[in-house]
PDB file of C-alpha atoms in Angstrom:
ATOM      1  CA  MET A  29     140.716 159.865  84.651  1.00  0.00           C
ATOM      2  CA  PRO A  30     140.876 163.680  84.159  1.00  0.00           C
ATOM      3  CA  PRO A  31     141.820 165.984  87.053  1.00  0.00           C
ATOM      4  CA  GLU A  32     138.938 167.092  89.232  1.00  0.00           C
ATOM      5  CA  THR A  33     138.195 170.772  89.792  1.00  0.00           C
ATOM      6  CA  PRO A  34     136.450 172.527  92.704  1.00  0.00           C
ATOM      7  CA  GLN A  35     132.827 173.202  91.937  1.00  0.00           C
ATOM      8  CA  ALA A  36     131.218 176.618  92.307  1.00  0.00           C
ATOM      9  CA  VAL A  37     128.291 177.009  94.675  1.00  0.00           C
ATOM     10  CA  ALA A  38     125.134 177.957  92.808  1.00  0.00           C
ATOM     11  CA  GLY A  39     124.281 181.637  93.156  1.00  0.00           C
ATOM     12  CA  LEU A  40     127.589 182.619  94.737  1.00  0.00           C
ATOM     13  CA  THR A  41     130.661 184.102  93.118  1.00  0.00           C
ATOM     14  CA  ARG A  42     133.932 182.616  94.302  1.00  0.00           C
ATOM     15  CA  PRO A  43     137.471 183.405  93.175  1.00  0.00           C
ATOM     16  CA  VAL A  44     139.064 180.845  90.897  1.00  0.00           C
ATOM     17  CA  ILE A  45     141.642 178.786  92.811  1.00  0.00           C
ATOM     18  CA  THR A  46     144.787 178.331  90.754  1.00  0.00           C
ATOM     19  CA  ARG A  47     146.980 175.241  90.701  1.00  0.00           C
ATOM     20  CA  ARG A  48     149.698 177.153  92.532  1.00  0.00           C
ATOM     21  CA  GLN A  49     147.256 178.129  95.285  1.00  0.00           C
ATOM     22  CA  LEU A  50     146.109 174.521  95.630  1.00  0.00           C
ATOM     23  CA  ILE A  51     149.708 173.347  96.003  1.00  0.00           C
ATOM     24  CA  LEU A  52     150.356 175.989  98.667  1.00  0.00           C
ATOM     25  CA  GLU A  53     147.124 175.047 100.445  1.00  0.00           C
ATOM     26  CA  VAL A  54     148.099 171.370 100.565  1.00  0.00           C
ATOM     27  CA  VAL A  55     151.585 172.192 101.867  1.00  0.00           C
ATOM     28  CA  VAL A  56     150.167 174.370 104.653  1.00  0.00           C
ATOM     29  CA  VAL A  57     147.584 171.771 105.714  1.00  0.00           C
ATOM     30  CA  MET A  58     150.192 169.018 105.846  1.00  0.00           C
ATOM     31  CA  TRP A  59     152.663 171.315 107.624  1.00  0.00           C
ATOM     32  CA  VAL A  60     150.277 171.845 110.528  1.00  0.00           C
ATOM     33  CA  SER A  61     148.914 168.294 110.665  1.00  0.00           C
ATOM     34  CA  LEU A  62     150.173 164.871 109.636  1.00  0.00           C
ATOM     35  CA  GLY A  63     153.051 166.155 107.532  1.00  0.00           C
ATOM     36  CA  ALA A  64     154.564 167.491 110.754  1.00  0.00           C
ATOM     37  CA  ALA A  65     153.865 164.131 112.411  1.00  0.00           C
ATOM     38  CA  ALA A  66     155.723 162.434 109.543  1.00  0.00           C
ATOM     39  CA  VAL A  67     158.831 164.559 110.165  1.00  0.00           C
ATOM     40  CA  ARG A  68     158.794 163.752 113.877  1.00  0.00           C
ATOM     41  CA  ALA A  69     158.283 160.050 113.176  1.00  0.00           C
ATOM     42  CA  LEU A  70     161.204 160.024 110.734  1.00  0.00           C
ATOM     43  CA  LEU A  71     163.499 161.624 113.316  1.00  0.00           C
ATOM     44  CA  ASN A  72     162.294 159.131 115.926  1.00  0.00           C
ATOM     45  CA  PHE A  73     163.022 156.264 113.512  1.00  0.00           C
ATOM     46  CA  ILE A  74     166.569 157.532 112.894  1.00  0.00           C
ATOM     47  CA  GLU A  75     167.119 157.750 116.641  1.00  0.00           C
ATOM     48  CA  ARG A  76     165.877 154.190 117.120  1.00  0.00           C
ATOM     49  CA  VAL A  77     167.899 152.549 114.343  1.00  0.00           C
ATOM     50  CA  THR A  78     171.087 154.277 115.510  1.00  0.00           C
ATOM     51  CA  ALA A  79     170.588 153.174 119.139  1.00  0.00           C
ATOM     52  CA  PRO A  80     172.642 150.223 120.430  1.00  0.00           C
ATOM     53  CA  THR A  81     169.480 148.250 121.278  1.00  0.00           C
ATOM     54  CA  PRO A  82     168.071 146.268 118.306  1.00  0.00           C
ATOM     55  CA  LEU A  83     164.838 147.631 116.905  1.00  0.00           C
ATOM     56  CA  SER A  84     162.828 144.524 117.822  1.00  0.00           C
ATOM     57  CA  GLU A  85     163.882 144.871 121.486  1.00  0.00           C
ATOM     58  CA  GLN A  86     162.668 148.460 121.757  1.00  0.00           C
ATOM     59  CA  THR A  87     159.126 149.393 122.803  1.00  0.00           C
ATOM     60  CA  THR A  88     156.882 152.312 121.915  1.00  0.00           C
ATOM     61  CA  THR A  89     153.628 153.204 123.642  1.00  0.00           C
ATOM     62  CA  ILE A  90     150.961 155.006 121.625  1.00  0.00           C
ATOM     63  CA  ILE A  91     148.704 156.288 124.422  1.00  0.00           C
ATOM     64  CA  THR A  92     150.459 157.140 127.674  1.00  0.00           C
ATOM     65  CA  GLN A  93     149.403 158.501 131.036  1.00  0.00           C
ATOM     66  CA  VAL A  94     150.572 162.128 131.225  1.00  0.00           C
ATOM     67  CA  ALA A  95     149.888 163.222 134.803  1.00  0.00           C
ATOM     68  CA  SER A  96     149.582 161.413 138.143  1.00  0.00           C
ATOM     69  CA  ASN A  97     146.515 163.446 139.064  1.00  0.00           C
ATOM     70  CA  PRO A  98     143.568 161.654 137.376  1.00  0.00           C
ATOM     71  CA  TRP A  99     141.600 164.813 136.566  1.00  0.00           C
ATOM     72  CA  LEU A 100     144.638 166.569 135.136  1.00  0.00           C
ATOM     73  CA  ASP A 101     145.534 163.465 133.137  1.00  0.00           C
ATOM     74  CA  LEU A 102     141.957 163.337 131.809  1.00  0.00           C
ATOM     75  CA  ALA A 103     142.262 166.980 130.723  1.00  0.00           C
ATOM     76  CA  TYR A 104     145.536 166.212 128.949  1.00  0.00           C
ATOM     77  CA  GLN A 105     144.008 163.178 127.224  1.00  0.00           C
ATOM     78  CA  LEU A 106     140.976 165.149 126.021  1.00  0.00           C
ATOM     79  CA  ALA A 107     143.179 167.976 124.785  1.00  0.00           C
ATOM     80  CA  GLY A 108     145.286 165.443 122.889  1.00  0.00           C
ATOM     81  CA  ILE A 109     142.123 164.239 121.160  1.00  0.00           C
ATOM     82  CA  VAL A 110     140.426 167.565 120.430  1.00  0.00           C
ATOM     83  CA  LEU A 111     143.365 169.740 119.362  1.00  0.00           C
ATOM     84  CA  PRO A 112     144.555 167.587 116.405  1.00  0.00           C
ATOM     85  CA  LEU A 113     141.010 167.656 115.019  1.00  0.00           C
ATOM     86  CA  GLY A 114     141.607 171.315 114.217  1.00  0.00           C
ATOM     87  CA  ALA A 115     143.139 170.000 110.977  1.00  0.00           C
ATOM     88  CA  VAL A 116     139.784 168.444 110.094  1.00  0.00           C
ATOM     89  CA  LEU A 117     138.045 171.780 110.695  1.00  0.00           C
ATOM     90  CA  LEU A 118     140.678 173.486 108.530  1.00  0.00           C
ATOM     91  CA  VAL A 119     140.052 171.013 105.717  1.00  0.00           C
ATOM     92  CA  ALA A 120     136.296 171.524 106.026  1.00  0.00           C
ATOM     93  CA  TYR A 121     136.777 175.295 105.798  1.00  0.00           C
ATOM     94  CA  LEU A 122     139.101 175.082 102.781  1.00  0.00           C
ATOM     95  CA  LEU A 123     136.741 172.747 100.944  1.00  0.00           C
ATOM     96  CA  HIS A 124     133.868 175.146 101.632  1.00  0.00           C
ATOM     97  CA  ALA A 125     135.970 178.080 100.416  1.00  0.00           C
ATOM     98  CA  SER A 126     136.472 176.309  97.087  1.00  0.00           C
ATOM     99  CA  GLY A 127     132.754 175.602  96.664  1.00  0.00           C
ATOM    100  CA  GLU A 128     132.898 172.074  98.040  1.00  0.00           C
ATOM    101  CA  SER A 129     132.227 170.436 101.396  1.00  0.00           C
ATOM    102  CA  LEU A 130     133.050 167.315 103.364  1.00  0.00           C
ATOM    103  CA  THR A 131     130.290 165.672 101.352  1.00  0.00           C
ATOM    104  CA  SER A 132     132.566 166.124  98.326  1.00  0.00           C
ATOM    105  CA  ILE A 133     134.857 163.476  99.810  1.00  0.00           C
ATOM    106  CA  GLY A 134     131.981 161.266 100.930  1.00  0.00           C
ATOM    107  CA  LEU A 135     131.865 162.203 104.619  1.00  0.00           C
ATOM    108  CA  ASP A 136     128.135 162.096 105.251  1.00  0.00           C
ATOM    109  CA  VAL A 137     125.407 159.707 106.361  1.00  0.00           C
ATOM    110  CA  SER A 138     123.698 159.288 102.999  1.00  0.00           C
ATOM    111  CA  GLN A 139     124.663 155.588 102.730  1.00  0.00           C
ATOM    112  CA  PRO A 140     124.762 154.285 106.331  1.00  0.00           C
ATOM    113  CA  SER A 141     124.188 150.597 105.649  1.00  0.00           C
ATOM    114  CA  ARG A 142     126.612 150.367 102.753  1.00  0.00           C
ATOM    115  CA  ASP A 143     129.289 152.404 104.555  1.00  0.00           C
ATOM    116  CA  LEU A 144     128.985 150.281 107.697  1.00  0.00           C
ATOM    117  CA  ALA A 145     129.153 147.000 105.765  1.00  0.00           C
ATOM    118  CA  ARG A 146     132.209 148.153 103.832  1.00  0.00           C
ATOM    119  CA  GLY A 147     133.837 149.460 107.001  1.00  0.00           C
ATOM    120  CA  LEU A 148     133.294 146.204 108.872  1.00  0.00           C
ATOM    121  CA  LEU A 149     134.734 144.167 106.002  1.00  0.00           C
ATOM    122  CA  LEU A 150     137.758 146.429 105.674  1.00  0.00           C
ATOM    123  CA  ALA A 151     138.369 146.360 109.433  1.00  0.00           C
ATOM    124  CA  ALA A 152     138.343 142.554 109.473  1.00  0.00           C
ATOM    125  CA  VAL A 153     140.644 142.186 106.478  1.00  0.00           C
ATOM    126  CA  VAL A 154     143.069 145.025 107.213  1.00  0.00           C
ATOM    127  CA  GLY A 155     143.076 144.448 110.971  1.00  0.00           C
ATOM    128  CA  GLY A 156     143.808 140.732 110.644  1.00  0.00           C
ATOM    129  CA  ALA A 157     146.491 141.207 107.994  1.00  0.00           C
ATOM    130  CA  GLY A 158     147.992 144.077 109.963  1.00  0.00           C
ATOM    131  CA  LEU A 159     148.324 142.038 113.148  1.00  0.00           C
ATOM    132  CA  ALA A 160     149.980 139.171 111.268  1.00  0.00           C
ATOM    133  CA  PHE A 161     152.394 141.540 109.526  1.00  0.00           C
ATOM    134  CA  TYR A 162     153.227 143.256 112.836  1.00  0.00           C
ATOM    135  CA  LEU A 163     154.112 139.943 114.483  1.00  0.00           C
ATOM    136  CA  LEU A 164     156.265 138.982 111.501  1.00  0.00           C
ATOM    137  CA  SER A 165     157.973 142.384 111.442  1.00  0.00           C
ATOM    138  CA  VAL A 166     158.937 142.164 115.109  1.00  0.00           C
ATOM    139  CA  GLN A 167     160.140 138.590 114.634  1.00  0.00           C
ATOM    140  CA  VAL A 168     162.513 139.528 111.786  1.00  0.00           C
ATOM    141  CA  GLY A 169     163.694 142.733 113.478  1.00  0.00           C
ATOM    142  CA  LEU A 170     161.923 145.341 111.327  1.00  0.00           C
ATOM    143  CA  ASN A 171     159.606 146.719 114.000  1.00  0.00           C
ATOM    144  CA  VAL A 172     159.638 147.865 117.579  1.00  0.00           C
ATOM    145  CA  GLN A 173     157.296 146.229 120.075  1.00  0.00           C
ATOM    146  CA  VAL A 174     154.121 148.319 120.219  1.00  0.00           C
ATOM    147  CA  ALA A 175     152.274 148.682 123.524  1.00  0.00           C
ATOM    148  CA  THR A 176     149.140 150.550 122.530  1.00  0.00           C
ATOM    149  CA  THR A 177     148.518 152.028 125.995  1.00  0.00           C
ATOM    150  CA  ASN A 178     149.837 152.211 129.542  1.00  0.00           C
ATOM    151  CA  LEU A 179     146.859 154.000 131.093  1.00  0.00           C
ATOM    152  CA  ASP A 180     146.697 153.056 134.751  1.00  0.00           C
ATOM    153  CA  GLY A 181     143.219 151.701 135.414  1.00  0.00           C
ATOM    154  CA  ASN A 182     141.372 155.020 135.720  1.00  0.00           C
ATOM    155  CA  TRP A 183     137.591 155.161 135.292  1.00  0.00           C
ATOM    156  CA  TYR A 184     137.945 157.111 132.042  1.00  0.00           C
ATOM    157  CA  ASP A 185     140.433 154.792 130.325  1.00  0.00           C
ATOM    158  CA  ILE A 186     138.015 152.947 128.020  1.00  0.00           C
ATOM    159  CA  PRO A 187     136.136 156.109 126.904  1.00  0.00           C
ATOM    160  CA  ILE A 188     139.472 157.815 126.204  1.00  0.00           C
ATOM    161  CA  LEU A 189     140.705 154.848 124.172  1.00  0.00           C
ATOM    162  CA  MET A 190     137.497 154.839 122.134  1.00  0.00           C
ATOM    163  CA  LEU A 191     137.753 158.595 121.559  1.00  0.00           C
ATOM    164  CA  ARG A 192     141.383 158.237 120.507  1.00  0.00           C
ATOM    165  CA  ALA A 193     140.345 155.608 117.987  1.00  0.00           C
ATOM    166  CA  ALA A 194     137.646 157.929 116.634  1.00  0.00           C
ATOM    167  CA  GLU A 195     140.097 160.834 116.456  1.00  0.00           C
ATOM    168  CA  ALA A 196     142.639 158.770 114.522  1.00  0.00           C
ATOM    169  CA  GLY A 197     140.014 157.553 112.063  1.00  0.00           C
ATOM    170  CA  LEU A 198     138.642 161.025 111.421  1.00  0.00           C
ATOM    171  CA  LEU A 199     141.987 162.818 111.240  1.00  0.00           C
ATOM    172  CA  GLU A 200     143.857 160.366 109.045  1.00  0.00           C
ATOM    173  CA  GLU A 201     141.090 159.404 106.652  1.00  0.00           C
ATOM    174  CA  ILE A 202     139.619 162.892 106.186  1.00  0.00           C
ATOM    175  CA  VAL A 203     142.942 164.723 105.877  1.00  0.00           C
ATOM    176  CA  VAL A 204     145.380 162.221 104.349  1.00  0.00           C
ATOM    177  CA  LEU A 205     142.915 160.189 102.309  1.00  0.00           C
ATOM    178  CA  GLY A 206     139.885 162.269 101.331  1.00  0.00           C
ATOM    179  CA  TYR A 207     141.270 165.799 101.277  1.00  0.00           C
ATOM    180  CA  PHE A 208     144.835 165.039 100.199  1.00  0.00           C
ATOM    181  CA  VAL A 209     143.970 162.657  97.370  1.00  0.00           C
ATOM    182  CA  ARG A 210     141.196 164.946  96.107  1.00  0.00           C
ATOM    183  CA  ARG A 211     143.437 168.011  96.116  1.00  0.00           C
ATOM    184  CA  LEU A 212     146.285 166.132  94.400  1.00  0.00           C
ATOM    185  CA  ARG A 213     143.832 165.113  91.690  1.00  0.00           C
ATOM    186  CA  GLN A 214     142.675 168.726  91.363  1.00  0.00           C
ATOM    187  CA  ILE A 215     146.299 169.832  91.048  1.00  0.00           C
ATOM    188  CA  GLY A 216     146.547 167.542  88.040  1.00  0.00           C
ATOM    189  CA  LEU A 217     148.198 164.364  89.315  1.00  0.00           C
ATOM    190  CA  SER A 218     146.977 160.993  88.110  1.00  0.00           C
ATOM    191  CA  GLY A 219     144.962 158.731  90.402  1.00  0.00           C
ATOM    192  CA  PRO A 220     147.811 156.242  91.010  1.00  0.00           C
ATOM    193  CA  THR A 221     150.279 159.069  91.711  1.00  0.00           C
ATOM    194  CA  ALA A 222     147.920 160.738  94.197  1.00  0.00           C
ATOM    195  CA  ILE A 223     147.316 157.410  95.925  1.00  0.00           C
ATOM    196  CA  GLY A 224     151.053 156.698  96.075  1.00  0.00           C
ATOM    197  CA  ILE A 225     151.920 160.063  97.640  1.00  0.00           C
ATOM    198  CA  SER A 226     149.091 159.748 100.176  1.00  0.00           C
ATOM    199  CA  ALA A 227     150.150 156.193 101.075  1.00  0.00           C
ATOM    200  CA  LEU A 228     153.795 157.234 101.445  1.00  0.00           C
ATOM    201  CA  LEU A 229     152.784 160.022 103.821  1.00  0.00           C
ATOM    202  CA  ARG A 230     150.664 157.563 105.820  1.00  0.00           C
ATOM    203  CA  GLY A 231     153.570 155.170 106.087  1.00  0.00           C
ATOM    204  CA  THR A 232     156.037 157.902 107.070  1.00  0.00           C
ATOM    205  CA  TYR A 233     154.115 159.191 110.083  1.00  0.00           C
ATOM    206  CA  HIS A 234     154.013 155.586 111.332  1.00  0.00           C
ATOM    207  CA  LEU A 235     157.813 155.205 111.135  1.00  0.00           C
ATOM    208  CA  TYR A 236     158.026 155.518 114.921  1.00  0.00           C
ATOM    209  CA  GLN A 237     156.882 151.870 114.903  1.00  0.00           C
ATOM    210  CA  GLY A 238     159.725 150.805 112.605  1.00  0.00           C
ATOM    211  CA  LEU A 239     159.933 149.600 109.019  1.00  0.00           C
ATOM    212  CA  GLY A 240     157.088 147.158 109.568  1.00  0.00           C
ATOM    213  CA  GLY A 241     154.713 149.972 110.498  1.00  0.00           C
ATOM    214  CA  PHE A 242     155.980 151.991 107.534  1.00  0.00           C
ATOM    215  CA  ILE A 243     155.449 149.208 104.980  1.00  0.00           C
ATOM    216  CA  GLY A 244     152.172 148.003 106.450  1.00  0.00           C
ATOM    217  CA  ASN A 245     150.623 151.470 106.464  1.00  0.00           C
ATOM    218  CA  ILE A 246     151.763 152.143 102.910  1.00  0.00           C
ATOM    219  CA  ALA A 247     149.911 148.992 101.868  1.00  0.00           C
ATOM    220  CA  MET A 248     146.850 150.127 103.819  1.00  0.00           C
ATOM    221  CA  GLY A 249     147.090 153.563 102.212  1.00  0.00           C
ATOM    222  CA  VAL A 250     147.224 152.111  98.709  1.00  0.00           C
ATOM    223  CA  LEU A 251     144.150 149.954  99.371  1.00  0.00           C
ATOM    224  CA  PHE A 252     142.207 152.785 100.992  1.00  0.00           C
ATOM    225  CA  GLY A 253     143.227 155.217  98.235  1.00  0.00           C
ATOM    226  CA  TRP A 254     142.123 152.865  95.483  1.00  0.00           C
ATOM    227  CA  LEU A 255     138.794 152.273  97.202  1.00  0.00           C
ATOM    228  CA  PHE A 256     138.313 156.006  97.793  1.00  0.00           C
ATOM    229  CA  LEU A 257     138.711 156.809  94.105  1.00  0.00           C
ATOM    230  CA  ARG A 258     136.430 153.900  93.241  1.00  0.00           C
ATOM    231  CA  TRP A 259     133.681 154.704  95.769  1.00  0.00           C
ATOM    232  CA  GLN A 260     134.234 158.486  96.087  1.00  0.00           C
ATOM    233  CA  ARG A 261     133.503 158.027  99.780  1.00  0.00           C
ATOM    234  CA  VAL A 262     135.732 158.298 102.810  1.00  0.00           C
ATOM    235  CA  MET A 263     133.152 157.083 105.355  1.00  0.00           C
ATOM    236  CA  PRO A 264     133.887 153.339 104.993  1.00  0.00           C
ATOM    237  CA  MET A 265     137.580 153.992 105.688  1.00  0.00           C
ATOM    238  CA  VAL A 266     136.788 156.212 108.692  1.00  0.00           C
ATOM    239  CA  ILE A 267     134.632 153.412 110.118  1.00  0.00           C
ATOM    240  CA  ALA A 268     137.251 150.748 109.390  1.00  0.00           C
ATOM    241  CA  HIS A 269     140.075 152.793 110.916  1.00  0.00           C
ATOM    242  CA  PHE A 270     138.022 153.473 114.040  1.00  0.00           C
ATOM    243  CA  LEU A 271     137.180 149.784 114.475  1.00  0.00           C
ATOM    244  CA  ILE A 272     140.788 148.644 113.934  1.00  0.00           C
ATOM    245  CA  ASP A 273     142.153 151.108 116.483  1.00  0.00           C
ATOM    246  CA  ALA A 274     139.319 150.583 118.974  1.00  0.00           C
ATOM    247  CA  VAL A 275     139.915 146.823 119.016  1.00  0.00           C
ATOM    248  CA  ALA A 276     143.687 147.329 119.288  1.00  0.00           C
ATOM    249  CA  PHE A 277     143.498 149.963 122.055  1.00  0.00           C
ATOM    250  CA  VAL A 278     140.718 148.498 124.185  1.00  0.00           C
ATOM    251  CA  GLY A 279     141.702 144.883 123.543  1.00  0.00           C
ATOM    252  CA  TYR A 280     145.287 145.531 124.592  1.00  0.00           C
ATOM    253  CA  SER A 281     144.154 147.467 127.661  1.00  0.00           C
ATOM    254  CA  LEU A 282     141.885 144.635 128.836  1.00  0.00           C
ATOM    255  CA  LEU A 283     143.781 141.549 127.670  1.00  0.00           C
ATOM    256  CA  ALA A 284     147.486 142.416 127.575  1.00  0.00           C
ATOM    257  CA  ASP A 285     148.277 140.207 130.590  1.00  0.00           C
ATOM    258  CA  GLN A 286     146.580 137.218 128.937  1.00  0.00           C
ATOM    259  CA  LEU A 287     148.059 137.706 125.458  1.00  0.00           C
ATOM    260  CA  THR A 288     151.509 136.430 126.334  1.00  0.00           C
ATOM    261  CA  TRP A 289     152.315 135.746 122.665  1.00  0.00           C
ATOM    262  CA  LEU A 290     151.894 139.436 121.795  1.00  0.00           C
ATOM    263  CA  PRO A 291     155.161 141.444 121.727  1.00  0.00           C
ATOM    264  CA  GLY A 292     155.232 144.585 123.850  1.00  0.00           C
TER     265      GLY A 292
END
């Protein structure tokens, strides 16, 4: 498959973007978004594996209450959802500047039924396999125990959890899957190489969960990357990611006391 190139917008003159500029663009986007998260997760992983407590006896919480005042905590939670999405706006701007758009990576509503069906199927397969692999990883000592949330029964908890799931789906699949893989292809990397780098990045910013989270998310990244190049659409993966996280976040919040077999 030959490298892709940004397309010019009809009737407008745009400067030619060189390979060097594309590389710099990708580095900057990752620096201010999930590349930075990967560095923090790696440092957190090093701290955890060098601690005296075994990895499988440690716990990490993904969504935590920040302030005791409910309205201030709500403001913190909303800020934590909205601010990271600046990376999505940056990607949208950079794609537009090169004569493309989010439609170029398949983020649109042109195929609602097909995207939804694919997203539901992916969520069922990846979510089920992911849960099984998480339980195995904790059992053999490769993963920390993950408590998805410790929000304290406020009226806004469920909406916040749903919004966090939507934010994760949009941020990760638009930036790390759609944008990153497309730009790596435009730089001149092969499809498998672009998928591998994207999947490795995805796994690295999940290292705070342990080696199980790292390996499992690499596998998810490879599958999603292969499907993205095949379908040229990121929407099914956005839907799948949202559904997986929504079930995990809301399900844990509502049923954690009953799911005694679930670590964390």
